[in-house]
Amino acid sequence: MSFRRAFRLACGFAGGSAVLVCAAVAADTHGFFGERYRFRQTPVVVSAAQPSAWPSVSGWDTNWDKRDPSSMVNGKRKESAGDNGSPDVENNKPKATRHIFLIRHSQYNLSGNGDKERVLTPLGREQAEFTGQRLASLGLEYDVLIHSSMTRATETANIISKYLPGVELISCDLLREGAPIEPVPPITNWKPEAVQYHEDGARIEAAFRRYIHRADAKQKEDSYEIVVCHANVIRYFVCRALQFPPEGWLRLGLNNGSITWLTIRPSGRVSLRALGDSGFMPPDKLTRT
C-alpha cells in the first residue's frame, strides 16, 4: 500500500489533527519528504505545572467555633474514655443545621444628624417590603429575627416582620455598624482611626461568636434565623465563617435589603448559599448606600 493511500485511510478513520501530525512524522522518518523538507531533530520538552508554584492553602479548622464535641468534654473523662468512646462526646454532638439569613438594612437618609435622624427613605421602605415578601415566599419556619439597634436596621426589621407573623424580634447592640478590621488593600476615601478598629473590631467579633456557630447539641430540628444588620458586619461575618482572610471584607459588595444565606452543618462545615441576593427587587429599586 502506498504512503498516500495509507495517509488517506488514516484521515478517513480519525479525521483529527493528531493523525496528520503522526502521519507526517512517520513519513519524515522513512524519507518520504526528502532531505530538503526533513523535520529538525529538536527535542520538545513539556513540563507539568509544579504544585509548589501555587499558593499554599491551610487546612480547615474543624473547631473554629470551639464547639467541636471532643473539645467540650471534661479532660479527665476524655483521657479515660478516648476521644470517640466517651458518652459525653456523643451527647455533645450537634444534630441540627443552622440557616442564618443576614439582611442588610434598606436605604436610609445619609444627611441625618446622628443615628436617630438616619431613618429609611421612601425607597428604603419599599426595599424592606420586597425583602420581607421574599423571605416569606421561601416558605420556611423562621425561629427568630434579630436586628441591630441602629435606627435603619430596626426600621428594616420592623417592616420585614409584617410578613413573618409570630417571629420574635430581638434588638442587639453588638450588631451595630462599625469598622471590623483594617481592610487589605487599603482605600483612600475611608480611613478610621486605629482606636475605632480596636473598639469596633472587638464588638463585631463578639457578635460573630454569639450568632455564627454550629447548633447546640440540645437543638433537635434545623433552625432558620434572620439577622438584620449592616454591610461591614455581614461582610466580616462571611469572611470569618468561610475562614477566608477577614482583611478582605471590603472587597465584597452588598445592595440595600439584600439577603446573604449561611448554612452551618452539625459537623461545623459552613457553606454560603447566597451572597447579597437582591434579584427579587426591580432593577430601579436597587441601591448600595
C-alpha positions as a printed Julia matrix, in Angstrom:
289×3 Matrix{Float64}:
   0.0    0.0    0.0
   1.44   3.42  -0.98
   2.0    6.08   1.66
  -0.57   8.39   0.06
  -3.25   5.7    0.22
  -2.41   4.84   3.81
  -2.49   8.5    4.73
  -5.98   8.96   3.25
  -7.23   5.86   5.03
  -5.93   7.08   8.41
  -7.5   10.51   7.97
 -10.78   8.94   6.96
 -10.95   6.9   10.16
  -9.71   9.52  12.62
 -10.38  12.86  11.0
  -8.22  14.68  13.54
  -5.15  16.82  13.54
  -3.34  14.29  15.73
  -3.43  11.78  12.86
  -2.0   14.35  10.47
   0.93  15.04  12.76
   1.63  11.35  13.38
   1.48  10.54   9.69
   3.79  13.41   8.81
   6.36  12.36  11.41
   6.24   8.75  10.2
   6.68   9.86   6.61
   9.63  12.06   7.52
  11.25   9.19   9.4
  11.05   6.98   6.31
  12.38   9.7    3.99
   9.19  10.44   2.03
   9.76  14.22   2.14
  13.39  14.14   1.07
  16.29  15.96   2.62
  15.0   19.44   1.79
  11.83  19.15   3.84
  13.1   16.94   6.64
  11.94  17.98  10.14
  14.57  19.25  12.51
  15.51  16.77  15.18
  14.99  19.23  18.03
  13.64  17.59  21.18
  10.47  19.1   22.61
  10.33  19.19  26.38
   6.91  19.54  28.03
   6.99  20.13  31.76
   4.0   19.81  34.06
   2.97  22.68  36.28
   4.77  22.47  39.58
   2.47  22.27  42.62
   4.92  24.45  44.51
   4.1   27.31  42.15
   0.6   27.56  43.6
  -0.02  29.43  46.86
  -0.32  27.14  49.83
  -3.77  26.63  51.34
  -4.08  25.95  55.04
  -6.43  23.27  56.26
  -9.96  23.81  57.53
 -10.16  24.4   61.26
 -12.9   21.98  62.29
 -13.12  23.56  65.74
 -13.38  27.16  64.51
 -16.35  27.88  66.8
 -14.89  25.99  69.79
 -17.95  23.72  69.78
 -16.43  20.53  68.44
 -17.88  17.74  70.65
 -14.49  16.37  71.63
 -13.36  19.8   72.88
 -16.39  20.16  75.14
 -15.69  17.1   77.26
 -14.03  17.18  80.68
 -10.32  16.48  80.23
 -10.06  13.58  82.72
 -13.12  11.84  81.3
 -11.74  12.31  77.8
  -8.45  10.62  78.7
 -10.16   7.64  80.32
 -12.77   7.04  77.62
 -10.92   8.15  74.49
 -11.9   10.87  72.03
 -14.75   8.97  70.42
 -15.74   6.47  73.09
 -16.96   8.85  75.75
 -20.74   9.12  76.18
 -20.18  12.82  76.78
 -18.79  13.21  73.27
 -21.89  11.61  71.78
 -24.16  13.72  73.95
 -22.42  16.9   72.8
 -22.66  16.15  69.09
 -24.9   18.64  67.25
 -27.69  17.08  65.22
 -29.31  20.08  63.55
 -28.3   22.52  60.81
 -28.49  26.26  61.31
 -29.57  28.52  58.43
 -28.68  32.15  59.04
 -30.1   34.9   56.82
 -28.03  38.07  57.05
 -30.05  41.03  55.79
 -28.51  44.4   55.02
 -30.69  47.32  56.08
 -32.53  49.32  53.4
 -31.56  52.72  52.01
 -31.54  55.47  54.63
 -31.16  59.23  54.95
 -27.41  59.83  54.76
 -27.74  63.51  55.65
 -29.36  62.8   59.01
 -27.71  64.31  62.08
 -26.9   61.22  64.14
 -28.42  57.77  64.18
 -31.93  58.84  65.21
 -32.31  61.02  62.12
 -30.89  58.46  59.72
 -34.23  56.87  59.04
 -35.22  54.89  55.97
 -36.04  56.81  52.82
 -39.31  56.1   50.97
 -37.32  53.9   48.6
 -35.7   52.18  51.57
 -39.11  51.3   52.97
 -40.06  49.82  49.6
 -36.88  47.75  49.61
 -37.72  46.36  53.04
 -41.16  45.38  51.78
 -39.56  43.44  48.92
 -37.17  41.72  51.32
 -39.98  40.73  53.66
 -42.0   39.34  50.78
 -39.01  37.37  49.55
 -38.32  35.81  52.93
 -41.98  34.88  53.35
 -42.11  33.33  49.86
 -39.4   30.83  50.8
 -41.94  29.02  52.96
 -39.58  28.5   55.89
 -40.46  28.49  59.58
 -38.24  31.21  60.98
 -37.26  30.95  64.61
 -36.16  34.48  65.41
 -35.49  37.9   63.84
 -32.51  39.62  65.44
 -31.59  43.15  64.4
 -29.04  45.83  65.09
 -30.23  48.54  67.47
 -29.4   51.28  64.95
 -32.43  53.09  63.53
 -32.08  52.0   59.91
 -31.74  48.33  60.87
 -34.58  48.5   63.39
 -36.95  50.05  60.84
 -35.96  47.48  58.22
 -36.61  44.63  60.66
 -40.0   46.03  61.67
 -41.16  46.16  58.05
 -39.88  42.64  57.34
 -41.62  41.31  60.44
 -45.02  42.24  58.98
 -44.57  39.36  56.54
 -43.43  36.93  59.22
 -46.15  36.94  61.88
 -45.26  35.25  65.13
 -41.49  35.53  64.68
 -39.85  37.07  67.75
 -37.98  40.38  67.31
 -34.78  40.9   69.3
 -32.57  44.01  69.28
 -28.81  43.7   69.79
 -26.17  46.41  70.26
 -23.35  44.1   69.18
 -24.65  44.18  65.61
 -24.28  47.95  65.18
 -22.25  49.17  62.21
 -18.52  49.75  62.61
 -15.01  49.11  61.34
 -14.3   45.4   61.95
 -10.67  45.22  60.85
  -8.34  47.29  58.7
  -9.02  46.23  55.11
  -6.42  44.9   52.69
  -5.81  46.51  50.27
  -6.49  49.85  51.97
  -8.69  52.52  50.43
  -8.12  56.27  50.45
 -11.65  57.58  50.96
 -12.3   55.8   54.28
  -9.64  55.69  56.99
 -10.95  55.16  60.53
  -8.61  55.8   63.43
  -6.79  52.82  64.9
  -8.86  53.1   68.09
 -12.07  52.62  66.09
 -10.79  49.35  64.63
  -9.76  48.33  68.14
 -13.17  49.03  69.69
 -15.48  48.13  66.8
 -13.45  45.08  65.88
 -13.79  43.56  69.34
 -17.54  44.2   69.39
 -18.18  42.81  65.89
 -16.05  39.76  66.64
 -18.13  39.24  69.8
 -21.27  39.4   67.64
 -19.8   36.8   65.29
 -19.07  34.44  68.16
 -22.55  34.9   69.59
 -24.52  34.31  66.39
 -22.31  32.35  63.96
 -21.65  28.83  65.23
 -22.94  25.3   64.86
 -26.16  24.26  66.6
 -26.27  23.36  70.26
 -26.46  19.65  70.97
 -29.92  20.14  72.5
 -31.31  21.52  69.24
 -33.2   18.69  67.54
 -34.51  20.36  64.38
 -32.97  22.64  61.77
 -33.34  26.34  62.51
 -33.89  29.39  60.29
 -32.73  32.64  61.83
 -32.78  36.17  60.41
 -30.22  38.83  61.35
 -30.81  42.37  60.08
 -27.67  44.48  60.37
 -25.06  46.28  58.27
 -22.78  45.77  55.29
 -19.48  45.84  57.2
 -20.77  43.41  59.8
 -22.17  40.98  57.22
 -19.03  41.02  55.08
 -16.85  40.37  58.1
 -19.13  37.52  59.22
 -18.91  35.88  55.79
 -15.12  36.03  55.67
 -14.79  34.66  59.2
 -17.34  31.89  58.71
 -15.72  30.67  55.49
 -12.25  31.01  57.05
 -11.19  33.5   54.4
  -8.76  36.26  55.43
 -11.04  38.7   57.29
  -8.96  41.63  56.0
 -10.63  41.05  52.62
 -14.12  42.01  53.83
 -14.18  45.31  51.94
 -13.74  43.53  48.6
 -17.33  42.31  48.84
 -20.33  44.44  47.91
 -23.91  44.28  49.19
 -27.05  46.05  47.99
 -29.53  47.52  50.43
 -32.09  44.97  51.56
 -30.06  42.09  50.14
 -30.04  38.56  51.58
 -26.91  36.6   52.46
 -27.55  32.98  53.44
 -25.08  30.99  55.55
 -25.57  27.32  56.41
 -23.73  25.68  59.3
 -23.84  21.87  59.43
 -23.59  19.8   62.64
 -20.01  18.95  61.7
 -19.11  22.63  61.69
 -18.87  22.82  57.93
 -20.04  26.18  56.59
 -21.46  26.95  53.15
 -22.54  30.2   51.55
 -25.91  29.66  49.88
 -26.29  33.26  48.72
 -24.25  36.46  48.95
 -26.06  39.79  48.7
 -29.03  38.39  46.78
 -31.29  41.23  45.63
 -32.62  39.73  42.42
 -36.13  39.79  43.86
 -36.19  43.6   43.56
 -36.89  45.53  40.35
 -33.65  46.98  38.89
 -34.79  50.57  39.51
 -35.13  49.82  43.24
 -31.54  48.68  43.76
 -29.15  50.87  45.77
 -25.92  50.45  47.69
 -25.66  53.26  50.24
